[in-house]
Amino acid sequence: MSEPTLPNPNEAPDDAVVHRVEQIIGNLLRCGVLTSLALLVAGTLVSFFHSHRYGSTSDDLSVLIAKGGDFERSFAWLFGGLRDFRGQALIVLGLVFLIATPLLRVAVSVVAYIIERDLIFVLITSLVLVLLVVSFLIGGHG
Amino acid sequence: MSPLVFTLLAFGISFVAGLFGSLVGVGGGIIVVPALTLIFGVPIHFAIGASIVSVIATSNGAAASYVKRGIANLRVAMLLEVATASGAIVGALLAGRAQPRVLFVLFGLTLLYVVWSMLRKRTAAQLEIPPDRIADRLRLHGSYFDDSEQKQIHYRVARTPFGFAVSGIAGLLSGLLGIGGGAIKVPAMHLAMGMPLKVCTATSNFMIGVTAAASAMVYFMRGDVSPFIAAPVASGVLLGAMAGSQLMTRLRNNWIKTLFLIVLFFTSGQMLWKGLRP
């Protein structure tokens, strides 16, 4: 029994819509990453010198490290912090950007496969999207 | 040590981790977590929380260029993401309940595996490609243009269920330890599923962002992502990885790889010691 070494051309779909969409997303991702980067750096500087006054002793450092991510994780906290130009709110916005970009990419893939009428992959990508949303929901309770 | 010195050092170490990671083909997390815990005494849960965010950043940055060059197999990526994302959520939930000692030991063992797999990488041969109904049905087979051979290379995908299972384990470790998990996925995709190595690396990097996002949300909502620690770590790893991808083509990286293996080997010993000492 011999196996073909090359796939039949119609076995390897070119997924034209998906690829085109992915290229657009690729550029968006790069912009998103640079935006988050800027937010992380700016937020750290603002925290040090304006809003949080991280302090300068090793005791200050111990407190900061031990605190971890222990702040109120809500949109109210985020928007309130941004309005008051608080550094940690800028950092958290950068982190939220970073975490949300893969979610956006998967959501767009779902749409691309719908356009290509590829039912199985609509289901697969939707499942990934559901998993990401679930992780968000259970994270708060885990 | 003052907070400012910590921030600058954490940024510097993360930059080096991202740089060397991209030069030898591993993520920065594998260096960042040991550095934060062993050098600065950061609690391992916060170190992992900072690392997992940096993993998303590098994957997002890298994925863009791989997709553009058409190397990544998007269909395989989306299918296996179901497994990696599920594994990552479970891993992140387990990590929340795990004792730090357990995480140190697991991390040490994973580092040992990475060292071993880097040593073995060039010598292993691909298994033969049996027919795979699932790969046919989902039309996973693909092709890409190989720059060094200057031609279009067609390949068939096999053993999809095995690849799916391994991806689940890679996702689990990613969620548990805050690493990308490429070191586990890539050999399985290359040796068992029959995909060319370049395709495996590109596809794996593409998937890592989605995998890490799933566990990062759990860490974030649980309060394990510290703005103070994550900001210098994520920006450092990201900038380091960007610098590394610029250098990549210009450096012969044999000695870098050797140095890296030695560092990883000693690090794994220290992580194990930290978990196992009385």
Coordinates of C-alpha atoms in Angstrom, one line a residue:
Chain A
M1 CA 0.0 0.0 0.0
S2 CA 1.6 3.3 -1.0
E3 CA 0.8 6.6 0.5
P4 CA 0.9 9.7 -1.6
T5 CA 3.9 11.8 -0.5
L6 CA 2.3 15.1 -1.6
P7 CA -1.2 16.1 -0.5
N8 CA -3.9 16.4 -3.1
P9 CA -4.1 20.2 -3.8
N10 CA -7.7 20.3 -2.8
E11 CA -6.9 18.7 0.5
A12 CA -4.9 21.7 1.6
P13 CA -7.3 24.6 1.8
D14 CA -5.8 28.0 1.2
D15 CA -8.2 29.7 3.7
A16 CA -7.8 32.9 1.8
V17 CA -10.2 34.9 3.9
V18 CA -8.6 33.6 7.1
H19 CA -5.1 34.4 6.0
R20 CA -6.0 37.9 4.8
V21 CA -7.8 38.6 8.1
E22 CA -4.9 37.2 10.0
Q23 CA -2.5 39.6 8.3
I24 CA -4.7 42.5 9.3
I25 CA -4.8 41.2 12.8
G26 CA -1.1 40.7 12.7
N27 CA -0.6 44.4 12.2
L28 CA -3.2 45.2 14.8
L29 CA -1.5 42.9 17.2
R30 CA 1.8 44.7 16.7
C31 CA 0.1 48.0 17.4
G32 CA -1.6 46.5 20.4
V33 CA 1.7 45.2 21.8
L34 CA 3.4 48.5 21.3
T35 CA 0.5 50.3 23.0
S36 CA 0.6 48.0 26.0
L37 CA 4.4 48.4 26.2
A38 CA 4.1 52.1 26.3
L39 CA 1.4 51.9 29.0
L40 CA 3.5 49.5 31.1
V41 CA 6.5 51.8 30.9
A42 CA 4.5 55.0 31.4
G43 CA 2.5 53.5 34.2
T44 CA 5.7 52.4 36.1
L45 CA 7.2 55.9 35.8
V46 CA 4.0 57.6 36.9
S47 CA 3.7 55.2 39.8
F48 CA 7.3 55.9 41.0
F49 CA 7.3 59.7 40.6
H50 CA 3.6 60.8 40.8
S51 CA 0.8 58.6 42.1
H52 CA 2.1 55.8 44.3
R53 CA 5.5 57.0 45.5
Y54 CA 6.9 53.5 45.7
G55 CA 9.4 54.6 48.2
S56 CA 13.2 54.0 48.5
T57 CA 13.9 51.5 51.3
S58 CA 14.1 47.7 51.3
D59 CA 11.1 47.7 53.6
D60 CA 9.1 49.6 50.9
L61 CA 10.2 46.9 48.4
S62 CA 9.1 44.0 50.7
V63 CA 5.6 45.6 51.1
L64 CA 5.3 46.1 47.3
I65 CA 6.4 42.6 46.5
A66 CA 4.1 41.0 49.1
K67 CA 1.1 43.0 47.9
G68 CA 1.1 41.2 44.5
G69 CA -2.0 41.9 42.4
D70 CA -4.1 42.7 45.5
F71 CA -6.2 45.6 44.3
E72 CA -9.9 45.8 43.4
R73 CA -10.1 44.3 39.9
S74 CA -13.1 46.1 38.5
F75 CA -13.8 48.5 35.7
A76 CA -14.7 51.1 38.3
W77 CA -11.3 50.9 39.8
L78 CA -9.6 51.0 36.4
F79 CA -11.5 54.0 35.1
G80 CA -11.4 55.8 38.4
G81 CA -7.6 55.3 38.4
L82 CA -7.2 56.4 34.9
R83 CA -9.2 59.6 35.6
D84 CA -6.9 60.4 38.5
F85 CA -3.9 59.5 36.4
R86 CA -2.7 56.8 38.7
G87 CA 0.3 54.7 37.5
Q88 CA -1.0 51.3 38.4
A89 CA -4.2 51.9 36.5
L90 CA -2.1 52.7 33.4
I91 CA -0.2 49.4 34.0
V92 CA -3.4 47.4 34.5
L93 CA -4.8 48.9 31.3
G94 CA -1.7 47.8 29.5
L95 CA -2.1 44.3 31.0
V96 CA -5.7 44.1 30.0
F97 CA -4.8 45.1 26.4
L98 CA -2.2 42.3 26.3
I99 CA -4.6 39.7 27.7
A100 CA -7.5 40.8 25.5
T101 CA -5.6 40.8 22.1
P102 CA -5.6 37.0 21.7
L103 CA -9.3 37.0 22.5
L104 CA -9.9 39.6 19.8
R105 CA -7.9 37.5 17.3
V106 CA -9.9 34.4 18.0
A107 CA -13.2 36.3 17.7
V108 CA -12.2 37.6 14.3
S109 CA -11.1 34.0 13.2
V110 CA -14.6 32.8 14.0
V111 CA -16.0 35.5 11.7
A112 CA -13.5 34.6 9.0
Y113 CA -14.5 30.9 9.0
I114 CA -18.2 31.9 8.9
I115 CA -17.4 33.8 5.7
E116 CA -15.6 30.8 4.3
R117 CA -18.6 28.6 5.4
D118 CA -16.3 26.1 7.1
L119 CA -18.7 24.8 9.7
I120 CA -16.2 22.6 11.6
F121 CA -13.8 25.4 12.1
V122 CA -16.5 27.8 13.1
L123 CA -17.2 25.3 15.9
I124 CA -13.6 24.8 16.8
T125 CA -12.7 28.6 17.0
S126 CA -16.0 29.3 18.8
L127 CA -15.0 26.6 21.4
V128 CA -11.6 28.4 21.9
L129 CA -13.5 31.7 22.3
V130 CA -15.8 30.1 24.9
L131 CA -12.8 28.7 26.8
L132 CA -11.2 32.2 27.0
V133 CA -14.5 33.7 28.3
V134 CA -14.8 30.9 30.8
S135 CA -11.3 31.4 32.1
F136 CA -12.2 35.1 32.7
L137 CA -15.4 34.1 34.6
I138 CA -13.9 31.3 36.7
G139 CA -10.7 33.3 37.4
G140 CA -12.6 35.5 39.8
H141 CA -13.8 32.6 41.8
G142 CA -10.9 30.2 41.5
Chain B
M1 CA 17.3 47.0 47.8
S2 CA 15.0 49.9 46.9
P3 CA 11.9 49.5 44.7
L4 CA 13.6 51.5 41.9
V5 CA 16.7 49.2 41.9
F6 CA 14.4 46.2 41.9
T7 CA 12.4 47.5 38.9
L8 CA 15.6 48.3 36.9
L9 CA 17.1 44.9 37.7
A10 CA 13.9 43.0 37.0
F11 CA 13.7 44.8 33.7
G12 CA 17.3 44.1 32.8
I13 CA 17.1 40.4 33.7
S14 CA 13.8 40.1 31.7
F15 CA 15.4 41.8 28.8
V16 CA 18.3 39.4 28.8
A17 CA 15.8 36.5 29.2
G18 CA 13.8 37.6 26.2
L19 CA 17.0 38.2 24.1
F20 CA 18.6 34.8 24.8
G21 CA 15.3 33.1 24.7
S22 CA 14.6 34.2 21.2
L23 CA 18.2 33.5 20.1
V24 CA 18.0 29.8 21.2
G25 CA 14.3 29.3 20.6
V26 CA 12.7 29.2 24.1
G27 CA 10.4 31.7 25.8
G28 CA 11.6 34.1 28.4
G29 CA 9.4 32.6 31.1
I30 CA 11.8 29.7 31.7
I31 CA 14.4 32.2 32.9
V32 CA 12.2 34.9 34.4
V33 CA 10.4 32.8 37.0
P34 CA 13.6 31.3 38.5
A35 CA 15.3 34.7 38.4
L36 CA 12.5 36.5 40.2
T37 CA 12.1 33.7 42.8
L38 CA 15.8 32.7 43.4
I39 CA 17.4 36.2 43.2
F40 CA 14.7 38.5 44.5
G41 CA 12.6 36.2 46.7
V42 CA 9.4 37.0 44.8
P43 CA 6.6 34.5 45.8
I44 CA 6.5 32.0 43.0
H45 CA 2.8 32.6 42.3
F46 CA 3.5 36.3 41.6
A47 CA 6.6 35.4 39.5
I48 CA 4.4 33.1 37.4
G49 CA 1.7 35.7 37.1
A50 CA 4.3 38.2 35.7
S51 CA 5.8 35.6 33.4
I52 CA 2.5 34.5 31.9
V53 CA 1.8 38.1 30.8
S54 CA 5.2 38.4 29.2
V55 CA 4.5 35.2 27.3
I56 CA 1.4 36.7 25.7
A57 CA 3.4 39.8 24.8
T58 CA 6.2 37.9 23.0
S59 CA 3.7 35.6 21.2
N60 CA 1.6 38.5 19.9
G61 CA 4.8 40.1 18.6
A62 CA 6.1 37.0 17.0
A63 CA 2.9 35.6 15.6
A64 CA 2.4 38.7 13.4
S65 CA 5.5 38.0 11.3
Y66 CA 5.1 34.2 11.1
V67 CA 1.5 34.6 9.8
K68 CA 2.7 37.2 7.3
R69 CA 5.2 34.8 5.9
G70 CA 2.6 32.1 5.7
I71 CA 4.6 29.5 7.7
A72 CA 2.2 28.9 10.6
N73 CA -0.4 26.2 10.0
L74 CA -3.5 28.1 11.2
R75 CA -5.9 25.2 11.1
V76 CA -3.6 23.0 13.2
A77 CA -3.1 25.9 15.5
M78 CA -6.8 26.6 16.0
L79 CA -7.6 22.9 16.6
L80 CA -4.8 22.4 19.1
E81 CA -5.7 25.6 20.9
V82 CA -8.8 23.9 22.1
A83 CA -6.5 21.5 24.0
T84 CA -3.9 24.0 25.1
A85 CA -6.5 26.5 26.4
S86 CA -8.4 23.9 28.3
G87 CA -5.1 22.6 29.8
A88 CA -4.0 26.1 30.6
I89 CA -7.2 26.9 32.6
V90 CA -6.9 23.7 34.6
G91 CA -3.2 24.4 35.2
A92 CA -3.9 27.9 36.3
L93 CA -6.6 26.7 38.7
L94 CA -4.3 24.0 40.1
A95 CA -1.5 26.5 40.5
G96 CA -3.7 28.6 42.7
R97 CA -4.1 25.7 45.1
A98 CA -0.6 24.2 44.8
Q99 CA 2.1 24.7 47.5
P100 CA 5.0 26.8 46.4
R101 CA 7.3 23.8 47.0
V102 CA 5.4 21.7 44.4
L103 CA 5.7 24.4 41.8
F104 CA 9.4 24.7 42.4
V105 CA 9.9 21.0 41.9
L106 CA 7.7 20.9 38.8
F107 CA 9.6 23.9 37.4
G108 CA 12.9 22.3 38.1
L109 CA 11.8 19.1 36.3
T110 CA 10.5 21.0 33.4
L111 CA 13.8 22.8 33.0
L112 CA 15.6 19.5 33.0
Y113 CA 13.3 18.3 30.2
V114 CA 13.9 21.5 28.2
V115 CA 17.7 21.0 28.6
W116 CA 17.4 17.4 27.5
S117 CA 15.1 18.2 24.5
M118 CA 17.5 20.9 23.3
L119 CA 20.4 18.5 23.4
R120 CA 18.5 15.9 21.5
K121 CA 16.8 18.2 19.0
R122 CA 19.0 17.7 15.9
T123 CA 19.4 14.0 16.1
A124 CA 15.9 12.7 16.3
A125 CA 14.2 11.4 13.2
Q126 CA 10.6 11.9 12.1
L127 CA 8.3 8.9 12.4
E128 CA 6.7 7.7 9.2
I129 CA 3.4 9.4 8.3
P130 CA 0.5 7.0 8.5
P131 CA -2.9 8.1 7.0
D132 CA -4.9 10.1 9.5
R133 CA -8.7 10.4 8.9
I134 CA -9.1 13.3 11.3
A135 CA -6.4 15.3 9.5
D136 CA -8.1 14.5 6.2
R137 CA -11.5 15.4 7.5
L138 CA -10.4 18.7 9.0
R139 CA -8.1 19.4 6.0
L140 CA -5.0 20.0 8.2
H141 CA -2.4 19.2 5.6
G142 CA -0.5 22.3 4.4
S143 CA 2.3 23.8 2.5
Y144 CA 4.7 26.7 2.9
F145 CA 7.5 28.4 1.0
D146 CA 10.9 27.4 2.3
D147 CA 13.4 30.3 2.1
S148 CA 16.5 28.2 2.3
E149 CA 15.4 25.6 -0.2
Q150 CA 13.6 28.2 -2.4
K151 CA 10.6 26.1 -3.1
Q152 CA 7.1 25.3 -1.9
I153 CA 7.1 22.4 0.5
H154 CA 3.9 20.3 0.9
Y155 CA 3.4 18.2 4.0
R156 CA 0.8 15.8 5.5
V157 CA -0.3 15.9 9.1
A158 CA -0.7 12.6 11.0
R159 CA -1.5 11.4 14.5
T160 CA -3.8 14.3 15.3
P161 CA -5.2 12.8 18.5
F162 CA -1.7 12.3 19.9
G163 CA -0.8 15.9 19.0
F164 CA -4.0 17.0 20.7
A165 CA -3.2 15.1 23.9
V166 CA 0.3 16.5 24.0
S167 CA -1.0 20.0 23.5
G168 CA -3.3 19.6 26.5
I169 CA -0.3 18.7 28.6
A170 CA 1.7 21.6 27.2
G171 CA -1.2 23.9 28.1
L172 CA -1.4 22.4 31.6
L173 CA 2.2 23.1 32.2
S174 CA 1.9 26.6 30.7
G175 CA -0.9 27.4 33.1
L176 CA 0.8 25.9 36.1
L177 CA 4.3 27.4 35.6
G178 CA 3.8 30.5 33.5
I179 CA 5.8 29.3 30.5
G180 CA 4.9 29.1 26.8
G181 CA 5.1 25.3 26.5
G182 CA 6.7 25.3 23.1
A183 CA 9.4 22.9 24.2
I184 CA 6.7 20.3 24.8
K185 CA 4.5 20.9 21.7
V186 CA 7.2 21.4 19.0
P187 CA 8.8 18.0 19.3
A188 CA 5.4 16.3 19.2
M189 CA 4.3 18.3 16.2
H190 CA 7.5 17.7 14.4
L191 CA 8.3 14.1 15.2
A192 CA 4.9 12.5 15.6
M193 CA 2.5 14.8 13.6
G194 CA 5.0 15.0 10.7
M195 CA 5.1 18.8 10.3
P196 CA 8.3 20.5 9.2
L197 CA 10.3 22.0 12.1
K198 CA 9.8 25.6 10.9
V199 CA 6.1 25.1 10.6
C200 CA 6.0 23.6 14.1
T201 CA 7.9 26.5 15.7
A202 CA 5.7 29.1 13.9
T203 CA 2.5 27.3 14.7
S204 CA 3.5 26.8 18.4
N205 CA 4.4 30.5 18.8
F206 CA 1.1 31.5 17.2
M207 CA -0.8 29.3 19.7
I208 CA 1.1 30.4 22.8
G209 CA -0.6 33.8 23.0
V210 CA -4.1 32.3 23.2
T211 CA -2.9 29.6 25.6
A212 CA -1.3 32.1 27.9
A213 CA -4.3 34.5 27.7
A214 CA -6.5 31.8 29.1
S215 CA -4.4 31.2 32.2
A216 CA -3.4 34.9 32.5
M217 CA -7.0 35.8 33.0
V218 CA -7.3 33.3 35.9
Y219 CA -4.1 34.7 37.4
F220 CA -5.2 38.2 37.0
M221 CA -8.6 37.8 38.5
R222 CA -7.1 35.8 41.4
G223 CA -4.8 38.7 42.2
D224 CA -1.5 37.0 41.2
V225 CA -0.6 39.5 38.5
S226 CA 1.2 42.3 40.3
P227 CA 1.4 45.6 38.4
F228 CA 4.6 46.5 40.2
I229 CA 6.3 43.2 39.1
A230 CA 4.6 42.4 35.8
A231 CA 5.3 45.8 34.2
P232 CA 9.1 45.6 34.2
V233 CA 9.1 41.9 33.4
A234 CA 6.7 42.0 30.5
S235 CA 8.3 45.1 28.9
G236 CA 11.8 43.7 29.5
V237 CA 11.0 40.3 27.9
L238 CA 9.2 41.9 25.0
L239 CA 12.0 44.3 24.2
G240 CA 14.6 41.6 24.6
A241 CA 12.7 39.3 22.3
M242 CA 12.4 42.1 19.7
A243 CA 16.1 42.8 19.9
G244 CA 16.8 39.0 19.7
S245 CA 14.8 38.6 16.5
Q246 CA 16.8 41.4 14.9
L247 CA 20.1 39.7 15.9
M248 CA 19.0 36.2 15.0
T249 CA 20.2 36.2 11.4
R250 CA 23.5 37.8 12.2
L251 CA 24.8 35.6 15.0
R252 CA 26.1 32.0 14.9
N253 CA 24.5 30.9 18.1
N254 CA 26.3 27.6 19.0
W255 CA 28.2 29.0 21.9
I256 CA 25.1 30.9 23.1
K257 CA 23.2 27.7 23.1
T258 CA 25.9 25.9 25.1
L259 CA 26.1 28.7 27.7
F260 CA 22.3 28.7 27.9
L261 CA 22.1 25.0 28.5
I262 CA 24.6 25.3 31.3
V263 CA 22.6 28.1 32.9
L264 CA 19.3 26.2 32.6
F265 CA 20.9 23.1 34.0
F266 CA 22.1 24.9 37.1
T267 CA 18.9 26.8 37.5
S268 CA 16.9 23.5 37.4
G269 CA 19.1 22.2 40.2
Q270 CA 18.4 25.3 42.3
M271 CA 14.7 25.2 41.7
L272 CA 14.6 21.5 42.7
W273 CA 16.7 22.3 45.8
K274 CA 14.3 25.1 46.8
G275 CA 11.3 22.7 46.5
L276 CA 12.9 19.7 48.1
R277 CA 15.2 21.0 50.9
P278 CA 14.1 20.2 54.4

